[in-house]
CSV table of C-alpha atoms and ligand atoms in Angstrom, one decimal:
chain,number,residue,atom,x,y,z
H,700,MET,CA,-39.6,-4.4,-27.3
H,701,THR,CA,-38.3,-7.1,-29.7
H,702,HIS,CA,-40.6,-10.1,-29.9
H,703,HIS,CA,-38.8,-13.4,-29.6
H,704,PRO,CA,-40.4,-16.9,-29.9
H,705,ALA,CA,-41.3,-18.8,-26.6
H,706,GLY,CA,-39.8,-22.0,-28.1
H,707,GLN,CA,-37.3,-23.1,-30.7
H,708,PRO,CA,-38.6,-22.7,-34.3
H,709,THR,CA,-38.6,-25.8,-36.4
H,710,LEU,CA,-37.1,-26.5,-39.8
H,711,VAL,CA,-39.0,-25.6,-43.0
H,712,TYR,CA,-38.4,-27.2,-46.4
H,713,ALA,CA,-39.9,-27.1,-49.8
H,714,ASP,CA,-41.0,-29.9,-52.1
H,715,ALA,CA,-40.1,-30.1,-55.7
H,716,LYS,CA,-43.0,-27.8,-56.6
H,717,GLY,CA,-41.9,-25.2,-54.0
H,718,ASN,CA,-44.6,-25.9,-51.5
H,719,ILE,CA,-43.2,-25.0,-48.1
H,720,THR,CA,-43.8,-27.3,-45.1
H,721,ASP,CA,-42.5,-27.4,-41.5
H,722,PHE,CA,-40.9,-30.5,-40.0
H,723,SER,CA,-41.4,-30.4,-36.3
H,724,SER,CA,-38.9,-33.3,-35.6
H,725,LEU,CA,-36.0,-31.0,-36.3
H,726,HIS,CA,-35.2,-27.5,-35.0
H,727,MET,CA,-34.1,-25.1,-37.7
H,728,ALA,CA,-30.4,-24.3,-37.9
H,729,GLY,CA,-28.5,-21.3,-39.2
H,730,MET,CA,-25.3,-20.8,-41.1
H,731,SER,CA,-22.4,-18.5,-40.4
H,732,GLY,CA,-19.3,-18.5,-42.7
H,733,GLY,CA,-20.2,-22.0,-43.8
H,734,HIS,CA,-20.6,-23.3,-40.3
H,735,PHE,CA,-24.0,-24.7,-39.0
H,736,LEU,CA,-25.3,-23.8,-35.6
H,737,LEU,CA,-28.5,-23.7,-33.5
H,738,PRO,CA,-29.8,-20.1,-33.3
H,739,GLU,CA,-30.5,-18.6,-29.8
H,740,LYS,CA,-34.1,-17.4,-29.1
H,741,GLU,CA,-32.8,-13.8,-29.0
H,742,ASP,CA,-31.6,-14.2,-32.6
H,743,PHE,CA,-35.2,-14.5,-33.8
H,744,ILE,CA,-37.9,-11.9,-34.9
H,745,PRO,CA,-41.2,-12.6,-36.7
H,746,LEU,CA,-40.6,-12.6,-40.4
H,747,PRO,CA,-41.1,-8.9,-41.3
H,748,GLU,CA,-44.0,-7.8,-43.6
H,749,GLY,CA,-42.9,-7.5,-47.2
H,750,SER,CA,-40.2,-10.2,-46.9
H,751,GLU,CA,-40.1,-13.1,-49.4
H,752,LEU,CA,-39.5,-16.8,-49.0
H,753,PHE,CA,-37.0,-18.3,-51.5
H,754,VAL,CA,-36.7,-22.0,-52.4
H,755,LEU,CA,-33.0,-22.8,-53.0
H,756,PRO,CA,-32.5,-25.2,-55.9
H,757,GLY,CA,-30.0,-28.0,-55.5
H,758,ARG,CA,-29.7,-27.4,-51.8
H,759,LEU,CA,-30.8,-29.7,-49.0
H,760,PRO,CA,-32.0,-28.2,-45.6
H,761,VAL,CA,-29.9,-28.7,-42.5
H,762,GLY,CA,-31.5,-28.8,-39.1
H,763,CYS,CA,-30.8,-29.7,-35.5
H,764,ASP,CA,-31.8,-32.6,-33.4
H,765,PRO,CA,-33.9,-31.2,-30.5
H,766,ASP,CA,-32.6,-33.7,-28.0
H,767,THR,CA,-28.9,-34.1,-28.9
H,768,GLY,CA,-28.3,-30.8,-30.6
H,769,GLU,CA,-26.7,-32.7,-33.4
H,770,ILE,CA,-26.7,-31.0,-36.8
H,771,LEU,CA,-28.6,-33.2,-39.3
H,772,LEU,CA,-29.2,-33.2,-43.1
H,773,LEU,CA,-32.7,-33.7,-44.3
H,774,GLU,CA,-32.2,-35.6,-47.6
H,775,ASP,CA,-35.8,-36.2,-48.7
H,776,ASP,CA,-39.4,-35.5,-47.8
H,777,PRO,CA,-40.0,-36.9,-44.4
H,778,TYR,CA,-43.8,-37.1,-45.1
H,779,ARG,CA,-43.3,-38.6,-48.6
H,780,PRO,CA,-40.1,-40.6,-48.4
H,781,GLY,CA,-38.0,-40.6,-51.6
H,782,ASN,CA,-39.6,-37.3,-52.8
H,783,PRO,CA,-36.9,-34.6,-53.5
H,784,ILE,CA,-36.9,-31.5,-51.3
H,785,GLN,CA,-35.1,-28.1,-51.3
H,786,ALA,CA,-33.9,-25.7,-48.6
H,787,VAL,CA,-35.8,-22.4,-47.9
H,788,ALA,CA,-34.5,-18.9,-47.1
H,789,ALA,CA,-36.0,-15.6,-46.2
H,790,PHE,CA,-35.2,-12.5,-48.3
H,791,MET,CA,-36.1,-9.9,-45.7
H,792,SER,CA,-37.8,-6.6,-46.3
H,793,PRO,CA,-35.5,-3.5,-46.1
H,794,ALA,CA,-34.3,-2.1,-42.7
H,795,HIS,CA,-33.6,-5.6,-41.4
H,796,THR,CA,-30.1,-7.1,-40.9
H,797,THR,CA,-29.2,-10.8,-40.9
H,798,ILE,CA,-27.8,-12.6,-37.9
H,799,LEU,CA,-27.6,-16.1,-39.5
H,800,ASN,CA,-27.9,-17.3,-43.1
H,801,SER,CA,-30.1,-20.2,-44.2
H,802,ALA,CA,-28.6,-23.6,-43.4
H,803,TYR,CA,-28.2,-25.9,-46.3
H,804,GLN,CA,-25.9,-28.3,-48.1
H,805,THR,CA,-25.3,-27.6,-51.7
H,806,GLN,CA,-25.6,-30.6,-54.1
H,807,ASP,CA,-23.4,-31.3,-57.1
H,808,LYS,CA,-24.3,-29.2,-60.2
H,809,ALA,CA,-26.5,-26.9,-58.1
H,810,PRO,CA,-27.1,-23.6,-59.9
H,811,ARG,CA,-25.5,-20.4,-58.5
H,812,LEU,CA,-28.0,-18.5,-56.3
H,813,PRO,CA,-29.1,-15.1,-57.7
H,814,LEU,CA,-28.1,-11.8,-56.1
H,815,PHE,CA,-30.1,-11.8,-53.0
H,816,ALA,CA,-29.5,-12.3,-49.2
H,817,TYR,CA,-30.4,-15.7,-47.8
H,818,THR,CA,-31.5,-15.5,-44.1
H,819,ALA,CA,-32.4,-18.4,-42.0
H,820,VAL,CA,-36.2,-19.0,-41.5
H,821,GLY,CA,-38.2,-21.4,-39.4
H,822,TRP,CA,-41.7,-22.1,-38.1
H,823,TYR,CA,-43.2,-21.7,-34.6
H,824,ASP,CA,-46.6,-20.9,-33.1
H,825,ASP,CA,-48.2,-20.7,-36.6
H,826,ARG,CA,-45.8,-18.2,-38.0
H,827,PHE,CA,-42.4,-17.8,-39.7
H,828,TRP,CA,-39.5,-16.6,-37.7
H,829,THR,CA,-36.2,-15.3,-39.0
H,830,THR,CA,-32.7,-14.6,-37.5
H,831,ALA,CA,-32.4,-10.9,-37.9
H,832,PHE,CA,-32.8,-7.5,-36.2
H,833,ARG,CA,-34.5,-4.3,-37.3
H,834,SER,CA,-31.5,-2.0,-38.0
H,835,ASP,CA,-33.4,1.2,-38.8
H,836,ALA,CA,-36.7,2.5,-37.5
H,837,ASP,CA,-37.2,4.7,-40.6
H,838,ILE,CA,-40.3,3.4,-42.6
H,839,ARG,CA,-39.3,4.8,-46.0
H,840,GLN,CA,-39.1,1.4,-47.7
H,841,ASP,CA,-41.6,-0.5,-45.5
H,842,ALA,CA,-44.1,-2.5,-47.6
H,843,SER,CA,-47.0,-0.9,-45.7
H,844,GLN,CA,-46.0,2.5,-47.2
H,845,PHE,CA,-46.6,1.6,-50.8
H,846,LYS,CA,-50.0,1.3,-52.5
H,847,GLN,CA,-49.6,0.2,-56.1
H,848,THR,CA,-52.7,2.1,-57.4
H,849,VAL,CA,-51.4,5.4,-56.0
H,850,ILE,CA,-47.9,4.7,-57.4
H,851,ASN,CA,-49.2,4.0,-60.8
H,852,LYS,CA,-51.4,7.2,-60.9
H,853,LYS,CA,-48.6,9.5,-59.7
H,854,THR,CA,-45.9,7.9,-61.8
H,855,GLN,CA,-48.0,8.2,-65.0
H,856,LYS,CA,-48.7,11.8,-64.2
H,857,LYS,CA,-45.0,12.7,-63.8
H,858,LEU,CA,-44.0,10.7,-66.8
H,859,LYS,CA,-46.4,12.8,-68.9
H,860,GLN,CA,-45.3,16.1,-67.2
H,861,TYR,CA,-41.6,15.3,-67.8
H,862,LYS,CA,-41.8,13.7,-71.3
H,863,HIS,CA,-38.6,15.4,-72.4
H,864,ASN,CA,-36.6,14.3,-69.4
H,865,ARG,CA,-34.8,11.0,-70.1
H,866,LEU,CA,-33.9,10.5,-66.4
H,867,VAL,CA,-37.5,10.8,-65.3
H,868,GLN,CA,-38.4,8.2,-68.0
H,869,HIS,CA,-35.6,5.9,-66.8
H,870,LEU,CA,-36.9,6.2,-63.2
H,871,GLY,CA,-40.3,5.4,-64.5
H,872,LYS,CA,-39.0,1.9,-65.5
H,873,CYS,CA,-37.2,1.5,-62.2
H,874,CYS,CA,-40.5,2.3,-60.4
H,875,LEU,CA,-43.0,0.3,-62.5
H,876,THR,CA,-40.8,-2.6,-63.6
H,877,TYR,CA,-38.3,-3.1,-60.8
H,878,ALA,CA,-40.5,-1.7,-58.0
H,879,CYS,CA,-37.4,0.2,-56.8
H,880,PRO,CA,-38.4,1.8,-53.4
H,881,ALA,CA,-36.3,4.9,-54.0
H,882,ALA,CA,-37.8,5.5,-57.5
H,883,ARG,CA,-41.3,4.9,-56.0
H,884,ASN,CA,-40.6,7.5,-53.3
H,885,TYR,CA,-39.5,10.0,-56.0
H,886,PHE,CA,-42.8,9.6,-57.9
H,887,LEU,CA,-44.7,9.8,-54.6
H,888,GLY,CA,-42.8,13.0,-53.8
H,889,ARG,CA,-41.3,12.0,-50.4
H,890,TRP,CA,-38.2,11.1,-48.6
H,891,GLU,CA,-35.2,9.8,-50.7
H,892,ALA,CA,-35.1,10.1,-54.5
H,893,PRO,CA,-32.6,8.5,-56.8
H,894,LEU,CA,-30.4,10.3,-59.3
H,895,PRO,CA,-28.5,7.6,-61.4
H,896,THR,CA,-25.9,9.1,-63.8
H,897,SER,CA,-23.2,6.6,-64.8
H,898,PRO,CA,-23.3,3.9,-67.4
H,899,VAL,CA,-19.7,3.0,-66.6
H,900,CYS,CA,-17.7,1.8,-63.5
H,901,ASN,CA,-14.1,1.5,-62.5
H,902,ALA,CA,-14.7,-1.6,-60.5
H,903,ARG,CA,-15.9,-5.1,-61.4
H,904,CYS,CA,-17.6,-6.2,-58.2
H,905,ILE,CA,-18.2,-9.9,-58.1
H,906,GLY,CA,-21.7,-9.2,-56.8
H,907,CYS,CA,-22.5,-6.2,-59.0
H,908,ILE,CA,-26.3,-5.9,-59.3
H,909,SER,CA,-26.3,-3.9,-62.5
H,910,LEU,CA,-23.7,-5.7,-64.5
H,911,GLN,CA,-22.9,-9.4,-64.3
H,912,THR,CA,-20.4,-10.9,-66.8
H,913,SER,CA,-20.1,-14.3,-65.1
H,914,GLY,CA,-22.9,-15.7,-67.2
H,915,LYS,CA,-23.8,-17.8,-64.2
H,916,CYS,CA,-25.9,-15.2,-62.5
H,917,SER,CA,-28.0,-12.4,-63.9
H,918,ALA,CA,-27.9,-8.7,-62.8
H,919,THR,CA,-31.1,-7.7,-60.9
H,920,GLN,CA,-31.6,-4.6,-63.0
H,921,ASP,CA,-30.3,-3.0,-66.2
H,922,ARG,CA,-27.6,-0.3,-66.0
H,923,ILE,CA,-28.5,3.2,-67.2
H,924,ARG,CA,-27.3,3.7,-70.8
H,925,PHE,CA,-26.9,7.4,-70.9
H,926,VAL,CA,-25.4,10.2,-68.8
H,927,PRO,CA,-28.2,12.7,-67.9
H,928,THR,CA,-27.5,16.4,-68.3
H,929,ALA,CA,-27.1,18.6,-65.2
H,930,ALA,CA,-30.4,20.3,-66.3
H,931,GLU,CA,-32.3,16.9,-66.4
H,932,ILE,CA,-30.9,16.1,-62.9
H,933,ALA,CA,-31.8,19.5,-61.4
H,934,GLU,CA,-35.3,19.3,-62.9
H,935,ILE,CA,-35.9,16.2,-60.7
H,936,ALA,CA,-33.9,17.2,-57.7
H,937,VAL,CA,-35.0,20.9,-57.1
H,938,PRO,CA,-38.8,20.3,-56.7
H,939,HIS,CA,-38.1,17.1,-54.7
H,940,LEU,CA,-35.8,19.0,-52.3
H,941,GLN,CA,-38.1,21.9,-52.0
H,942,ASN,CA,-41.2,19.9,-51.2
H,943,ALA,CA,-40.5,16.4,-49.9
H,944,GLU,CA,-40.5,15.5,-46.2
H,945,ARG,CA,-37.0,14.6,-44.9
H,946,ALA,CA,-35.9,15.3,-48.5
H,947,ILE,CA,-32.8,13.6,-49.8
H,948,VAL,CA,-31.6,13.1,-53.4
H,949,SER,CA,-29.0,10.4,-54.0
H,950,PHE,CA,-26.5,9.9,-56.8
H,951,GLY,CA,-25.2,6.3,-57.0
H,952,GLN,CA,-28.0,3.8,-57.5
H,953,GLY,CA,-28.2,0.0,-58.1
H,954,CYS,CA,-29.1,0.7,-61.8
H,955,GLU,CA,-25.8,2.4,-62.6
H,956,GLY,CA,-22.0,2.2,-62.5
H,957,GLU,CA,-19.8,4.5,-60.5
H,958,PRO,CA,-21.1,8.2,-60.2
H,959,LEU,CA,-17.7,9.6,-59.4
H,960,LEU,CA,-16.8,8.9,-63.1
H,961,GLN,CA,-19.5,11.6,-63.9
H,962,ALA,CA,-18.0,14.2,-61.5
H,963,ASP,CA,-18.2,17.0,-64.1
H,964,THR,CA,-21.9,16.5,-64.6
H,965,ILE,CA,-22.7,16.0,-60.9
H,966,GLU,CA,-20.6,19.1,-60.0
H,967,GLN,CA,-22.7,21.2,-62.4
H,968,ALA,CA,-25.9,19.6,-61.2
H,969,ILE,CA,-25.2,20.3,-57.5
H,970,ALA,CA,-24.4,24.0,-58.4
H,971,ALA,CA,-27.7,24.3,-60.4
H,972,ILE,CA,-29.6,22.7,-57.5
H,973,ARG,CA,-28.1,24.8,-54.8
H,974,LYS,CA,-28.8,27.9,-56.9
H,975,GLU,CA,-32.5,27.1,-56.6
H,976,THR,CA,-32.8,25.7,-53.0
H,977,ASP,CA,-30.6,25.0,-49.9
H,978,ARG,CA,-33.2,22.6,-48.5
H,979,GLY,CA,-32.7,18.9,-48.1
H,980,THR,CA,-29.7,16.6,-48.4
H,981,ILE,CA,-27.6,15.9,-51.5
H,982,ASN,CA,-26.0,12.5,-51.1
H,983,LEU,CA,-23.7,10.3,-53.1
H,984,ASN,CA,-23.5,6.5,-52.9
H,985,SER,CA,-20.2,5.5,-54.2
H,986,ASN,CA,-17.2,3.0,-54.2
H,987,ALA,CA,-15.3,6.2,-53.1
H,988,SER,CA,-12.5,5.3,-55.5
H,989,LEU,CA,-11.6,8.9,-56.6
H,990,PRO,CA,-10.6,11.2,-53.7
H,991,LEU,CA,-10.0,14.3,-55.9
H,992,ALA,CA,-13.5,13.9,-57.4
H,993,VAL,CA,-14.9,13.7,-53.9
H,994,LYS,CA,-13.0,16.9,-53.0
H,995,ARG,CA,-14.6,18.8,-56.0
H,996,LEU,CA,-18.1,17.6,-55.2
H,997,ALA,CA,-17.8,18.4,-51.5
H,998,ALA,CA,-16.7,21.9,-52.5
H,999,ALA,CA,-19.7,22.2,-54.9
H,1000,GLY,CA,-22.1,21.4,-52.1
H,1001,LEU,CA,-22.3,17.6,-51.7
H,1002,ASP,CA,-23.7,17.1,-48.1
H,1003,SER,CA,-23.1,13.4,-47.6
H,1004,LEU,CA,-21.1,10.5,-49.0
H,1005,ARG,CA,-22.0,6.8,-48.6
H,1006,VAL,CA,-19.0,4.5,-49.1
H,1007,SER,CA,-19.8,0.9,-50.1
H,1008,LEU,CA,-17.5,-1.6,-48.4
H,1009,ASN,CA,-17.5,-5.4,-48.3
H,1010,SER,CA,-14.5,-5.5,-46.0
H,1011,ALA,CA,-12.0,-3.3,-44.1
H,1012,GLN,CA,-9.3,-5.7,-45.1
H,1013,LEU,CA,-7.3,-4.8,-48.2
H,1014,HIS,CA,-7.1,-8.3,-49.7
H,1015,TYR,CA,-10.9,-9.0,-49.3
H,1016,HIS,CA,-11.7,-5.5,-50.6
H,1017,THR,CA,-9.5,-6.0,-53.7
H,1018,ALA,CA,-10.8,-9.6,-54.3
H,1019,TYR,CA,-14.4,-8.4,-54.3
H,1020,TYR,CA,-14.2,-5.0,-56.1
H,1021,ARG,CA,-11.5,-6.0,-58.6
H,1022,PRO,CA,-10.7,-2.3,-58.8
H,1023,GLN,CA,-9.2,-0.6,-61.8
H,1024,ASN,CA,-6.6,1.9,-60.7
H,1025,PHE,CA,-7.7,2.4,-57.2
H,1026,SER,CA,-7.5,0.5,-53.9
H,1027,LEU,CA,-8.9,0.6,-50.3
H,1028,THR,CA,-6.3,3.3,-49.6
H,1029,ASP,CA,-8.1,5.7,-52.0
H,1030,VAL,CA,-11.4,4.8,-50.4
H,1031,ILE,CA,-10.1,5.8,-47.0
H,1032,GLU,CA,-8.6,9.0,-48.4
H,1033,SER,CA,-12.0,9.9,-49.9
H,1034,ILE,CA,-13.6,9.5,-46.4
H,1035,ARG,CA,-10.8,11.7,-44.9
H,1036,ILE,CA,-11.4,14.4,-47.5
H,1037,MET,CA,-15.2,14.4,-47.1
H,1038,LYS,CA,-14.9,14.6,-43.3
H,1039,GLU,CA,-12.3,17.4,-43.7
H,1040,ALA,CA,-14.8,19.3,-45.9
H,1041,GLY,CA,-17.3,19.1,-43.0
H,1042,GLY,CA,-19.4,16.5,-44.9
H,1043,PHE,CA,-21.3,13.5,-43.4
H,1044,VAL,CA,-19.9,10.0,-44.2
H,1045,SER,CA,-21.7,6.7,-44.0
H,1046,LEU,CA,-20.2,3.2,-44.6
H,1047,ASN,CA,-22.5,1.0,-46.6
H,1048,TYR,CA,-21.1,-2.1,-44.9
H,1049,PHE,CA,-22.0,-5.4,-46.5
H,1050,ILE,CA,-23.0,-7.8,-43.6
H,1051,LEU,CA,-22.3,-11.6,-44.0
H,1052,PRO,CA,-22.5,-13.6,-40.7
H,1053,GLY,CA,-19.2,-15.5,-40.2
H,1054,VAL,CA,-17.2,-12.8,-42.1
H,1055,THR,CA,-18.4,-9.5,-40.6
H,1056,ASP,CA,-18.2,-10.9,-37.0
H,1057,SER,CA,-14.9,-12.7,-37.6
H,1058,VAL,CA,-12.1,-11.5,-35.3
H,1059,GLU,CA,-9.8,-10.3,-38.2
H,1060,GLU,CA,-12.6,-8.3,-39.9
H,1061,TYR,CA,-13.7,-6.7,-36.6
H,1062,SER,CA,-10.2,-5.5,-35.8
H,1063,ALA,CA,-9.7,-4.1,-39.3
H,1064,LEU,CA,-13.0,-2.3,-39.0
H,1065,GLN,CA,-12.1,-1.0,-35.6
H,1066,GLN,CA,-8.9,0.5,-37.0
H,1067,LEU,CA,-10.8,2.1,-39.9
H,1068,LEU,CA,-13.4,3.6,-37.6
H,1069,HIS,CA,-10.8,4.9,-35.2
H,1070,THR,CA,-8.7,6.5,-37.9
H,1071,SER,CA,-11.3,7.7,-40.5
H,1072,LYS,CA,-14.2,8.4,-38.0
H,1073,PRO,CA,-17.2,8.0,-40.3
H,1074,ASP,CA,-20.5,9.2,-38.9
H,1075,ARG,CA,-22.7,6.2,-39.6
H,1076,ILE,CA,-22.6,2.5,-40.6
H,1077,GLN,CA,-25.5,1.3,-42.8
H,1078,LEU,CA,-25.9,-2.4,-41.9
H,1079,ARG,CA,-26.7,-3.8,-45.4
H,1080,ASN,CA,-27.0,-7.6,-46.0
H,1081,LEU,CA,-24.6,-8.9,-48.7
H,1082,ASN,CA,-26.8,-9.8,-51.6
H,1083,MET,CA,-24.9,-12.8,-52.9
H,1084,ASP,CA,-24.7,-16.6,-52.8
H,1085,PRO,CA,-22.7,-16.9,-49.5
H,1086,GLU,CA,-20.7,-19.9,-50.7
H,1087,TRP,CA,-19.8,-18.2,-54.0
H,1088,TYR,CA,-18.7,-15.1,-52.0
H,1089,LEU,CA,-16.6,-17.0,-49.5
H,1090,ARG,CA,-14.9,-18.9,-52.3
H,1091,SER,CA,-14.3,-15.8,-54.5
H,1092,ILE,CA,-12.6,-13.8,-51.7
H,1093,LYS,CA,-10.8,-16.9,-50.4
H,1094,PHE,CA,-12.2,-16.2,-47.0
H,1095,HIS,CA,-10.2,-17.5,-44.1
H,1096,THR,CA,-10.4,-17.0,-40.3
H,1097,THR,CA,-8.3,-18.4,-37.5
H,1098,SER,CA,-10.9,-18.3,-34.8
H,1099,PRO,CA,-14.7,-18.8,-34.1
H,1100,CYS,CA,-16.6,-15.6,-34.9
H,1101,MET,CA,-18.2,-13.6,-32.1
H,1102,GLY,CA,-21.8,-13.8,-33.5
H,1103,MET,CA,-23.7,-10.8,-35.0
H,1104,ARG,CA,-25.5,-9.8,-31.8
H,1105,GLN,CA,-22.2,-9.7,-29.9
H,1106,TRP,CA,-20.6,-7.8,-32.9
H,1107,LEU,CA,-23.3,-5.2,-32.7
H,1108,GLU,CA,-22.9,-4.9,-28.9
H,1109,ASN,CA,-19.1,-4.4,-29.3
H,1110,ILE,CA,-19.5,-1.7,-31.9
H,1111,LYS,CA,-22.1,0.2,-29.8
H,1112,GLN,CA,-19.8,-0.1,-26.7
H,1113,GLU,CA,-16.6,1.0,-28.5
H,1114,PHE,CA,-18.1,3.6,-30.8
H,1115,PRO,CA,-20.9,5.2,-28.9
H,1116,GLN,CA,-21.0,8.3,-31.1
H,1117,LEU,CA,-21.3,6.2,-34.3
H,1118,GLN,CA,-24.8,6.0,-35.8
H,1119,LEU,CA,-26.0,2.6,-36.8
H,1120,GLY,CA,-28.8,2.3,-39.3
H,1121,TYR,CA,-29.8,1.1,-42.8
H,1122,TYR,CA,-30.7,4.2,-44.8
H,1123,ASN,CA,-29.1,7.5,-45.7
H,1124,PRO,CA,-30.2,10.0,-43.1
H,1125,SER,CA,-31.5,13.5,-44.1
H,1126,ILE,CA,-29.0,15.7,-42.5
H,1127,CYS,CA,-30.0,19.2,-43.6
S,2313,SF4,S1,-18.9,-0.3,-57.7
S,2313,SF4,FE1,-21.2,-0.6,-58.0
S,2313,SF4,S2,-21.6,-0.4,-60.2
S,2313,SF4,FE2,-19.3,-0.7,-59.9
S,2313,SF4,S3,-19.0,-2.9,-60.2
S,2313,SF4,FE3,-19.3,-2.4,-58.0
S,2313,SF4,S4,-21.5,-2.7,-57.6
S,2313,SF4,FE4,-21.2,-2.6,-59.8
C-alpha cells in the first residue's frame, strides 16, 4: 500500500551554505517539460532511504500559493530577507521513477547541472516527500543491502585472488571509488554482476556518463581503457553464474562505450562461459546500433538484450545519441532479431516528465511496442539537466502532457503482457 501525505507538502529551499529549510507559506511545486504545477497527493511517496538531496546552484525555488494556487518564485530567504537562496532537488535511490522534476527558475550564468536526475521534494509531517513511485520491488540496489565493512573485506579478498585479472581490478575501482551497486554485488557474490568491455562507442550521447566532451559537465565515471580478454571475462562470469542467487552477468555498463563494438571478444566469452555453466542469465546493455552483431551474440548464447532509448521518435533519438552510422531503424531491427532468436528484450527507457508523457512520444512508443514487442520496459530516470536536455533535442509538443501516473496506467491497460520494472530480470 503506497503511503501518501495527509496534506500538501511545503516548499524547501537552501541557503548559500546549503542548509535546507522548509517554508510553510508556500506549497512545493513540480516541473514537467519546463511547466510548473501543483503535485497531487497521489504523486508523493516518502523520500526513499538512500536518496540524496541536491542544492541547485544559480536556481531559485518555485512554489505554489496555498490559497490561490498561483505559482510563485521565492527570490530570497523569507526568514533572512536579502540573503540568497537556492532550489533543492532529490536524487532518488534506485528502483524509483520520477513523476515530477524539481521546480526552479534558472538565473543568468547558472552552471549546468551535473548528470543526475532532479526530482521534486518537499516537507510535511516532519519528513521529506518526493514525487515518484517505486518501479521495481527488487532490492538488489537498495541502500539497506550494502554494508561498507563487508564490501571492503570481500572486495580486497577478490582483488588479491584475481591479481592477474585486469577486469577484476577495474571493477575494484568501480566498487570502492564509485560505489557502483553492480560492482558491489559482484564482489558480494550475488545478483547482477557487471562485465564492461569497450573503451569506444559509435554514439556521442549528450548525456553520456562515461565521456563528456562539452567541458561544461563532467562524466560521472571514467571509461574503461582496455578490452578485457574472453578469458578474463569468463573468469569473472563463470563462478558468479554458478553460485550467485538470481545470477545475471551484464555487458554494457556506465563505465564503458558500446559493447557491440567488442562483439568478437563477447562472442568468445559467451562460448567460454556456456562451456562451463548453463546457469544464470547473460545480458547485454546496449544502444543496439549493430543488428548483425546482435544476431551473432544471440546465436552464441546471449539470453537478454537491454536497449537504451531516450525517445521512440527518430528526430529526438538522433538529436540525443548523435549516432555514427546507425539510426533508430537499426535499433528496432536489433530488437526484432533478438526476439526472433528467442531472446528477452528490455527497453532502458529514459523517463523525463513532460517528454515521456507527451502525446507525441506516447504514440511513437505505442507503435514501437506494438511492432517490436519487447518483453519489458525499465523505467529509468533521465540523468541530465532537464533544461539542457529539452534545449538539446529541441523538444516541442502541441498539447498538455497526460502526467506520468496516467502514462503508467495507459501503458498497463494497453500492454498488459509487458513487464514494467527498473532492473534486468534473471530469466534463466
Ligand atoms: S551509447 Fe552509452 S557509452 Fe555510447 S555515448 Fe551513449 S551513453 Fe555513452
